[in-house]
Coordinates of C-alpha atoms in Angstrom, one line a residue:
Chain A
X1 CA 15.7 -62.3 -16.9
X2 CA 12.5 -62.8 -15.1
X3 CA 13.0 -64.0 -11.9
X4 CA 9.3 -66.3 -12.1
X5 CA 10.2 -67.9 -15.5
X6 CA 13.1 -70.1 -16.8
X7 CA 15.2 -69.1 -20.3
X8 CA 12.4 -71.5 -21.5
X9 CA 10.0 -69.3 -20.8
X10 CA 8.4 -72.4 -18.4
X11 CA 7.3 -70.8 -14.5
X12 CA 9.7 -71.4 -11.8
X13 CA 9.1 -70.6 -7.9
X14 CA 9.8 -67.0 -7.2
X15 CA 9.6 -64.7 -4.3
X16 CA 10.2 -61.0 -3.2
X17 CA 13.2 -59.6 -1.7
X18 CA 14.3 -59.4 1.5
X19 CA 13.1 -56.0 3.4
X20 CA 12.4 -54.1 6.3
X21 CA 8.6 -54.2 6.4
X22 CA 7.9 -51.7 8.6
X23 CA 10.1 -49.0 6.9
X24 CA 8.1 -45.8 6.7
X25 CA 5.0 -47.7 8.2
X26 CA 2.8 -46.1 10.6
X27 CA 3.4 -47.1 14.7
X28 CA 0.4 -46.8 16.5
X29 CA 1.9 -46.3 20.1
X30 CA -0.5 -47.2 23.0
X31 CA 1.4 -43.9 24.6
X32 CA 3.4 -40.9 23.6
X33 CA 5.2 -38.1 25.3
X34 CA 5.0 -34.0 24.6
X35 CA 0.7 -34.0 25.0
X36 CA 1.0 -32.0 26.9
X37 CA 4.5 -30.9 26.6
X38 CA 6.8 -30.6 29.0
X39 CA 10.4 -30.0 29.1
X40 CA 11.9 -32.1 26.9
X41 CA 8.8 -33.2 24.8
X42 CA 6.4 -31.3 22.9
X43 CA 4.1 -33.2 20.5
X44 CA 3.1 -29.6 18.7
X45 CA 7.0 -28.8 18.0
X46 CA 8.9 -31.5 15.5
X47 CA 12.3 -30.7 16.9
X48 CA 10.9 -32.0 20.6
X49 CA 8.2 -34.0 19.2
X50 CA 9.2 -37.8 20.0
X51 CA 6.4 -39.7 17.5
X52 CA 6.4 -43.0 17.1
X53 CA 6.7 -42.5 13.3
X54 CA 10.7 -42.0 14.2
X55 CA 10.5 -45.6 14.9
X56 CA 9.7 -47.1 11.0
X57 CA 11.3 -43.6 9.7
X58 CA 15.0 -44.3 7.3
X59 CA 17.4 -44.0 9.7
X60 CA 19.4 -40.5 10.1
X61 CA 16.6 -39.0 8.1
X62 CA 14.8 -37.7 11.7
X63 CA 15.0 -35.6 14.6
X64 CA 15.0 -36.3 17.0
X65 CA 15.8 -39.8 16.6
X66 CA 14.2 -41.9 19.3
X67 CA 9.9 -42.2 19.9
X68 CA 9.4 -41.6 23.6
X69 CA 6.5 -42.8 25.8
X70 CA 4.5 -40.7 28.2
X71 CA 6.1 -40.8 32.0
X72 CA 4.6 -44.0 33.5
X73 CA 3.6 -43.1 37.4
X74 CA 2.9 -46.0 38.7
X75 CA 1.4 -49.9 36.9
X76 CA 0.6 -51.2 34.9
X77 CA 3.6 -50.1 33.0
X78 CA 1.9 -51.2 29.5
X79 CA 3.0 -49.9 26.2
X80 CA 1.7 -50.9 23.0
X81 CA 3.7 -50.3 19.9
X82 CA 1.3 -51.7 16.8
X83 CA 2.5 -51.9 13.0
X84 CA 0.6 -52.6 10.3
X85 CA 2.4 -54.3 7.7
X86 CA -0.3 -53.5 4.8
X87 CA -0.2 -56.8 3.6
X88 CA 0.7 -60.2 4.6
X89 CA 4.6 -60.7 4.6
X90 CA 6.5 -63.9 5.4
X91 CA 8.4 -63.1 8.4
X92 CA 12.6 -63.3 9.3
X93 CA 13.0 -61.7 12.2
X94 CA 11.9 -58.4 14.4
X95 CA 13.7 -56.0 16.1
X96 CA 13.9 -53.2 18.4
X97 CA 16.3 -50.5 19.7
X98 CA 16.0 -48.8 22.5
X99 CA 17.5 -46.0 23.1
X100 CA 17.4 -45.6 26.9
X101 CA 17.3 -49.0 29.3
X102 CA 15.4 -51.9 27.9
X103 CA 12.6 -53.3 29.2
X104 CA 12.8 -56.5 31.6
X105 CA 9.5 -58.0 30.0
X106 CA 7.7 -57.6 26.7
X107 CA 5.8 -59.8 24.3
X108 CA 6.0 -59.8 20.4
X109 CA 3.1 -60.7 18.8
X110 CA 1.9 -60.7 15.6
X111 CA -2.2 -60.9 13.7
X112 CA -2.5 -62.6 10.0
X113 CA -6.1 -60.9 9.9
X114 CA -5.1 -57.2 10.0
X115 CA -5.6 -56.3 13.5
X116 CA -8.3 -58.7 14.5
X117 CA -6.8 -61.2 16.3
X118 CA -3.4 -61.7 17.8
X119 CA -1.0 -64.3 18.9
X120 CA 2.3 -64.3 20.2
X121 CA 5.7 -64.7 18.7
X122 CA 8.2 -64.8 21.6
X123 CA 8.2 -63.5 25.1
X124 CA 10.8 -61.6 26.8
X125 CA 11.7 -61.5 30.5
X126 CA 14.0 -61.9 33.5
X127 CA 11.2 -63.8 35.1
X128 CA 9.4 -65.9 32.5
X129 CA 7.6 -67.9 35.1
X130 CA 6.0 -65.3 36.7
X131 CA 5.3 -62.6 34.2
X132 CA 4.3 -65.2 31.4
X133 CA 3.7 -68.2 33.3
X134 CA 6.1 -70.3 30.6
X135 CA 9.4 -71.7 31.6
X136 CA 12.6 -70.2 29.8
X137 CA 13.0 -71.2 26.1
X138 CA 15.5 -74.2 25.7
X139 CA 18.1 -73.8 24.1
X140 CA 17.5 -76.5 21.3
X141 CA 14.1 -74.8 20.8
X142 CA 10.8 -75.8 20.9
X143 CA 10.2 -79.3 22.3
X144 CA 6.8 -80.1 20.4
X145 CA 6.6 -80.5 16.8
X146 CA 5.7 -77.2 15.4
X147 CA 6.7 -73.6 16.2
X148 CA 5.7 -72.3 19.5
X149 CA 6.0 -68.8 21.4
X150 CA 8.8 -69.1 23.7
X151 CA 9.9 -67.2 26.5
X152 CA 13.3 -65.6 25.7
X153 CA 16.0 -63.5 28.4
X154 CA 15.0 -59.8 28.3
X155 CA 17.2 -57.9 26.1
X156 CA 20.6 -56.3 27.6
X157 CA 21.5 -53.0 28.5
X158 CA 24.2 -52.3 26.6
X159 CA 27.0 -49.7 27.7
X160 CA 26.0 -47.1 25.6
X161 CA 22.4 -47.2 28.0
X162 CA 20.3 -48.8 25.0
X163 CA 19.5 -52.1 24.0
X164 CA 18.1 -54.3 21.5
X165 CA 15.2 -56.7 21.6
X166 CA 15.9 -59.4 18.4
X167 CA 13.7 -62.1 17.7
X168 CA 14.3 -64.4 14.7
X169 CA 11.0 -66.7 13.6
X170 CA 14.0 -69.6 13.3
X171 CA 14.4 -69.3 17.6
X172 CA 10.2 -70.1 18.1
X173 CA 10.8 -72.8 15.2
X174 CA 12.2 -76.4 15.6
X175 CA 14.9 -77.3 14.0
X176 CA 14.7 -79.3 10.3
X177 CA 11.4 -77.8 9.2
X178 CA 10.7 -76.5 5.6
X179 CA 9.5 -73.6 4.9
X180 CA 8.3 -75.4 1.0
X181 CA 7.1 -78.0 2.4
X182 CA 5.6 -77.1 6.2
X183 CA 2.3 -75.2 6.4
X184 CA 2.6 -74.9 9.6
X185 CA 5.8 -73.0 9.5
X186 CA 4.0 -71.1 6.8
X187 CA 1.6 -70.4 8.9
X188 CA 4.2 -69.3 11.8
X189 CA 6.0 -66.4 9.6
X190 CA 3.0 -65.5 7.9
X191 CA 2.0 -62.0 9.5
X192 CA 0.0 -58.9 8.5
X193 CA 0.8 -56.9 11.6
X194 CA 3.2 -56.4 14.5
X195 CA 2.6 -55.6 17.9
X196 CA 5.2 -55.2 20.5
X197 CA 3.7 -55.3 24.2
X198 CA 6.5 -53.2 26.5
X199 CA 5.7 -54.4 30.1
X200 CA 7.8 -53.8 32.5
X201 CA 10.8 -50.6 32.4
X202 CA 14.3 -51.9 33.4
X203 CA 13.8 -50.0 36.2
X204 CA 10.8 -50.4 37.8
X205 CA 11.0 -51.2 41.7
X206 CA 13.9 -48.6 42.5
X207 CA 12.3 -45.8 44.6
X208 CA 13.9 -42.4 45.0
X209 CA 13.2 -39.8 47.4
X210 CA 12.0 -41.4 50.1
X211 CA 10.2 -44.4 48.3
X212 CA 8.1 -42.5 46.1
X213 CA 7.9 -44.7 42.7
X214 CA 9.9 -43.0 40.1
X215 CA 8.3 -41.7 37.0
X216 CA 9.4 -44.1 34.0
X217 CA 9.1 -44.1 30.3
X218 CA 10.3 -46.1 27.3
X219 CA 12.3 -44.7 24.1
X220 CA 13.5 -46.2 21.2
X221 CA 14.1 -46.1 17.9
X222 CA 14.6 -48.7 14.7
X223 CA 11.7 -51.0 14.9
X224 CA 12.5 -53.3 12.3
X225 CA 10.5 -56.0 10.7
X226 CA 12.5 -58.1 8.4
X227 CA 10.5 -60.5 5.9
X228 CA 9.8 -60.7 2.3
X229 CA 6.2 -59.8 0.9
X230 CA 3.9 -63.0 0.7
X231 CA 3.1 -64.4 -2.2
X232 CA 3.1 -68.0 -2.1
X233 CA 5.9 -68.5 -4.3
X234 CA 4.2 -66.9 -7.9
X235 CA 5.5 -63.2 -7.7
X236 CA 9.0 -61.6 -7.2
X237 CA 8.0 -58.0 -6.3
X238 CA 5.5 -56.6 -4.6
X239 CA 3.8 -53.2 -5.6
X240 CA 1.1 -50.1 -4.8
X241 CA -2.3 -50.7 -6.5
X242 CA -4.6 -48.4 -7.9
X243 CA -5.7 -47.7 -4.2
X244 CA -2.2 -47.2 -2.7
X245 CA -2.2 -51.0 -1.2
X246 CA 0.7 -53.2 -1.2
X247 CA 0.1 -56.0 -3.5
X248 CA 2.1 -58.7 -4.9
X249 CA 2.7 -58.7 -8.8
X250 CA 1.2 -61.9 -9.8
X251 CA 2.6 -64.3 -11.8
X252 CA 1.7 -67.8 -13.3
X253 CA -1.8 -67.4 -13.7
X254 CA -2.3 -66.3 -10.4
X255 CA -3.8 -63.6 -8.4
X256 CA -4.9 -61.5 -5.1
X257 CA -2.9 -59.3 -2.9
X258 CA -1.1 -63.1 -1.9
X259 CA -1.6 -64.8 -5.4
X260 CA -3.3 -67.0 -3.5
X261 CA -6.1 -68.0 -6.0
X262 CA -6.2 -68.3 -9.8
X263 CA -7.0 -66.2 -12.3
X264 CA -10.7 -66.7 -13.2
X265 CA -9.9 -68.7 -16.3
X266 CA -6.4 -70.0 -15.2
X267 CA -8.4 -73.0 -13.5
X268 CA -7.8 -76.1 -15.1
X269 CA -6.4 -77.3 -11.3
X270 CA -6.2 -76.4 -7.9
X271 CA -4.2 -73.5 -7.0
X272 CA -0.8 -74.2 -4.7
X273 CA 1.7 -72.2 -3.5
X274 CA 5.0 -72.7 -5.7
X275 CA 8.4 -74.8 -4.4
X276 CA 11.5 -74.7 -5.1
X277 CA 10.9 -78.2 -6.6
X278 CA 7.7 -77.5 -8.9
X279 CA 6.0 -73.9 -9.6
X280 CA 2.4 -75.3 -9.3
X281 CA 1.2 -72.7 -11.6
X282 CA -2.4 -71.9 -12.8
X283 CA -3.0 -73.3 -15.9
X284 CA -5.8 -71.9 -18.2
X285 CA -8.2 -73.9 -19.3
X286 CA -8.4 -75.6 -22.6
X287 CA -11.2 -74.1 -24.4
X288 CA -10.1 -73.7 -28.3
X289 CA -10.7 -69.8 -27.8
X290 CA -14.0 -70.2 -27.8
X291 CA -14.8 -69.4 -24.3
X292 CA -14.1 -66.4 -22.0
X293 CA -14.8 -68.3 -18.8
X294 CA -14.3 -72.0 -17.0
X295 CA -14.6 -73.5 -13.5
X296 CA -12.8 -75.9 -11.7
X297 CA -14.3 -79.8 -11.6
X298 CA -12.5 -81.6 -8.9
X299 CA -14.1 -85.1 -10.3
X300 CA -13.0 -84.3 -13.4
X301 CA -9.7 -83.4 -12.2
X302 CA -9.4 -86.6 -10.5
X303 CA -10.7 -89.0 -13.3
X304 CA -7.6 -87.5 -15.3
X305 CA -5.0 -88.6 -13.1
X306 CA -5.2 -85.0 -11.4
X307 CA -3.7 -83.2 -14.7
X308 CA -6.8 -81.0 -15.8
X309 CA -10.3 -80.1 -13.9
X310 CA -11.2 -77.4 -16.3
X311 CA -14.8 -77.5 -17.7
X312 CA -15.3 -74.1 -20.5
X313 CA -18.5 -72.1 -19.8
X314 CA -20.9 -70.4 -22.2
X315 CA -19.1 -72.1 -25.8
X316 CA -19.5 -69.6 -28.6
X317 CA -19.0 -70.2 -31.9
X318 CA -21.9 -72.5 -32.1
X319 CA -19.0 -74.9 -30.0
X320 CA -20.1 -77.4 -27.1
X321 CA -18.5 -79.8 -24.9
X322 CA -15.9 -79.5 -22.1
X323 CA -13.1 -77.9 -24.1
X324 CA -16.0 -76.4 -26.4
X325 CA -14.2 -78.8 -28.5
X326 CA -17.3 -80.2 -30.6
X327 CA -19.8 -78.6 -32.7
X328 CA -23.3 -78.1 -30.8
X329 CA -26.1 -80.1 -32.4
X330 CA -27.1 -78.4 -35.7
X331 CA -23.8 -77.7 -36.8
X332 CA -20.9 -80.0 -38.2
X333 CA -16.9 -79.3 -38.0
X334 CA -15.8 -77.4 -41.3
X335 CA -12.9 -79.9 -42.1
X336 CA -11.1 -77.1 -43.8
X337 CA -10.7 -75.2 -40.7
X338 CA -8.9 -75.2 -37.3
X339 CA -10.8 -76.1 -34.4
X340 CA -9.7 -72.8 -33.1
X341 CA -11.3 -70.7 -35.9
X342 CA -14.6 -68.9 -35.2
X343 CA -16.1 -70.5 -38.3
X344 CA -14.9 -74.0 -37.3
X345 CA -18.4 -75.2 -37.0
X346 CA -21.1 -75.0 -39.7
X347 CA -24.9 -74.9 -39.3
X348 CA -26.2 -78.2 -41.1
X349 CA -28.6 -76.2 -43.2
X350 CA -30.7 -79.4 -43.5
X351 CA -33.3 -79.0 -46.2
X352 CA -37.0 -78.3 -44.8
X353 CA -38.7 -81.0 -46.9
X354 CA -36.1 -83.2 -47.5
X355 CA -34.0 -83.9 -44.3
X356 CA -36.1 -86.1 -41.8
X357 CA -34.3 -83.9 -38.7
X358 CA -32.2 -80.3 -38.2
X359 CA -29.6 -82.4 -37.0
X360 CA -26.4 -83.0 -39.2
X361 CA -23.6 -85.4 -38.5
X362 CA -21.0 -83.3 -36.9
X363 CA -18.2 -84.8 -38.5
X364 CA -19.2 -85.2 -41.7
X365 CA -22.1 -82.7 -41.9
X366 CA -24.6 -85.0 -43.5
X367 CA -28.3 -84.5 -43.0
X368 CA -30.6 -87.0 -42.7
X369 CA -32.6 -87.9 -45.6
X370 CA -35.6 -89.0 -46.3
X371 CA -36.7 -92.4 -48.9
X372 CA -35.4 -91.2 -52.1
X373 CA -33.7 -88.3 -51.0
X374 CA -29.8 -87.2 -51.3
X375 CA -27.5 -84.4 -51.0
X376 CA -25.6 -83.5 -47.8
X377 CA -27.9 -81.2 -47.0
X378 CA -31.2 -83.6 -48.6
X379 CA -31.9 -81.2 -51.1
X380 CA -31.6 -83.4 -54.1
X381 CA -34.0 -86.9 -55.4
X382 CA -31.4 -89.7 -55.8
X383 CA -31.0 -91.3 -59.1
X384 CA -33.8 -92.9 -59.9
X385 CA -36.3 -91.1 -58.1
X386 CA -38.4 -87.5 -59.0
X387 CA -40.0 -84.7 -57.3
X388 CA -43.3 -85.7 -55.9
X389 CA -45.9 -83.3 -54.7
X390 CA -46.0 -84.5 -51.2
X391 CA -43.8 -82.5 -48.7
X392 CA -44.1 -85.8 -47.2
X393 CA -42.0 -88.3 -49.7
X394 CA -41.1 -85.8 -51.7
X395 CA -38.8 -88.2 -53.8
X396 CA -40.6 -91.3 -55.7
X397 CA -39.5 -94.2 -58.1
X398 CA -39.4 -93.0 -61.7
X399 CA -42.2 -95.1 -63.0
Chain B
X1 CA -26.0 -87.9 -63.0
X2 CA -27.3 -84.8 -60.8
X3 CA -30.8 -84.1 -60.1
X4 CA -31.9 -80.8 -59.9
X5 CA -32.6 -79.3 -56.0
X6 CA -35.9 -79.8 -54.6
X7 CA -38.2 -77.1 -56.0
X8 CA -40.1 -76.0 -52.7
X9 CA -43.0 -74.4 -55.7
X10 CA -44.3 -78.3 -56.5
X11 CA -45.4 -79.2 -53.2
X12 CA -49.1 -79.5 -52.2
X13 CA -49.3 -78.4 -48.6
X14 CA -53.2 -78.7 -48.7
X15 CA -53.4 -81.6 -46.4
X16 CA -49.8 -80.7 -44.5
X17 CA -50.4 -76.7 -43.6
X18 CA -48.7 -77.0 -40.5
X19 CA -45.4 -78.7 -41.8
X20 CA -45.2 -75.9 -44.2
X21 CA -41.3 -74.2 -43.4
X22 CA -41.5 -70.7 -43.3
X23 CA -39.7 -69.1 -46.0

């Protein structure tokens, strides 16, 4: 069964599978240990090297296991982990493990515009006032209509020494809002990178030997991004193009590496992202098969009770009109053909002398005579009436 | 009854050169 279309064969809202975006992506990491190496990092051997590949790589498949940062000697203590999704995915939640003590302040942010700009997710911190200037998130969420980047506790150290920073797109969201039927919330989850901003090491501020700062360094491992590929509701997979990009599988007359536009003649109305309610597809434009191309005519569109906007370019078949559903001037509909067939129009063939005009009735193909004259295509004197010698009346009364 | 076509050979085009169709 497909997944975009009903046993009817009619389109129905569809969308990816749930996945691990950043699986097997590449972590840019502001900072990474073994250059040069040391004792227990060496960035030139892989069974010391700590990359920051380790933390999109499957798990168990690596080791080591955990990315590690350079030693930190003194602030700022700032470490950039970037991901690039590829594409734009529709965000669930994001997480991090760290295999040694978590930090007490990072921020999670994310860019829909590959890398140009960024804003934030969430915020994490024993001290939200002062390291982000935002009071702690409340606990019913955000208190303004839309989503909002809120400042969360910093993640626990767990017994083992790790810990985990988890952020789900619902905690920044308030409550009731519909992902079908809420740009804005579209717009929230909608991301095409992830950058997680590692500010402060759990244990920054102890001093050891004699109040020399301690060197400090971040590690961890599992940098999960969970979301489903974006495309707007019109494709249920997402695959490698020609070029090795990520790129949805477009379906109802859609396309783009979203489907967020239609196909070039799948524009007989606007293009909308599918709901669970309605599939909005594309709909190709009426034009009897007789043109290759149309464009979009929001007057038109609106005039017809917003059901079609479609206006056929370039008519062939000697066609004309918005669905190239006519015959252009000089030819007539062939009554004993389809509208559809390449030969449904007819050239009028009006005779030289005795047609007053080139131009036929298009229904019924009938020329226009002159006095005297008859035949469809004026080529005959009516009864009564001879061949003169003037191209001029070239039918007179029989005397 | 059916006429025969027009026969384009009995026209006089001496005073109406420039209507004359090309053939």
């Amino acid at each position: 069964a497909d997944p975009c279309y009903d046993e009817a064969g009619e389109p129905r809202c569809c969308v990816p599978g749930l996945v691990n975006a950043a699986l097997g992506r590449e972590v840019l990491a502001s900072s990474t240990c073994g250059s040069p190496a040391n004792r227990v990092c060496d960035s030139s051997d892989p069974q010391r090297a700590h990359s920051a590949d380790l933390l999109t790589s499957a798990p168990g498949t690596a080791s080591p296991l955990c990315w590690r940062s350079d030693l930190l000697q003194r602030a700022p203590f700032n470490i950039t982990l970037t991901v690039p999704l590829g594409k734009a995915f529709e965000l669930v939640f994001v997480s991090l493990r760290f295999c040694s003590a978590p930090p007490t302040s990072a921020a999670l942010l994310k860019s829909q515009d590959h890398g140009r700009s960024w804003v934030p997710l969430g915020f994490f911190s024993s001290s939200c006032g002062l390291d982000y200037g935002r009071p702690p998130a409340p606990a019913d969420g955000p208190a303004g209509p839309g989503p909002e980047a809120l400042c969360f506790p910093a993640p626990q150290a767990q017994p083992d020494g790790g810990g985990l920073l988890a952020f789900s797109v619902q905690d920044g969201s308030p409550q009731g809002l519909d992902l079908d039927n809420s740009p804005v919330l579209q717009d929230w989850v909608t991301a095409t990178d992830i950058r997680i901003v590692l500010t402060r090491p759990a244990a920054q501020g102890d001093t050891r030997d004699g109040g020399v700062t301690a060197p400090y360094s971040y590690s961890a491992a599992e940098l999960q991004v969970g979301g489903r590929c974006k495309c707007n509701g019109h494709a249920s997979r997402c695959l490698l193009d020609t070029q090795g990009r990520l790129t949805c599988d477009c379906q109802h007359g859609t396309e783009g590496p979203d489907c967020s536009r239609c196909k070039p003649f799948y524009c007989d109305r606007p293009w909308q992202r599918a709901t669970g309610q309605e599939a909005h597809a594309c709909l190709a434009c009426s034009c009897n098969g007789h043109a290759r191309r149309c464009r979009f005519n929001m007057e038109l569109y609106r005039l017809s009770g917003r059901r079609s906007g479609g206006v056929c370019l370039n008519c062939r078949h000697n066609t004309a009109g918005r669905h190239c559903h006519y015959c252009r001037e000089g030819f007539y509909r062939d009554p004993g053909r389809t509208l559809s067939d390449r030969r449904a129009c007819r050239a009028c063939d009006c005779h030289p002398v005795g047609a007053a005009g080139k131009t036929c009735n298009q229904t019924t193909g009938q020329c226009p005579c002159k006095d005297g004259v008859t035949g469809l295509t004026c080529n005959r004197c009516a009864p009564g009436f001879q061949q003169s010698r003037s191209p001029v009346a070239p039918c007179v009364k029989t005397l | 009854e059916v006429m025969p076509t027009l026969d384009m050979a009995l026209f006089d085009w001496t005073d109406y050169e420039d209507l004359k169709p090309e053939v």
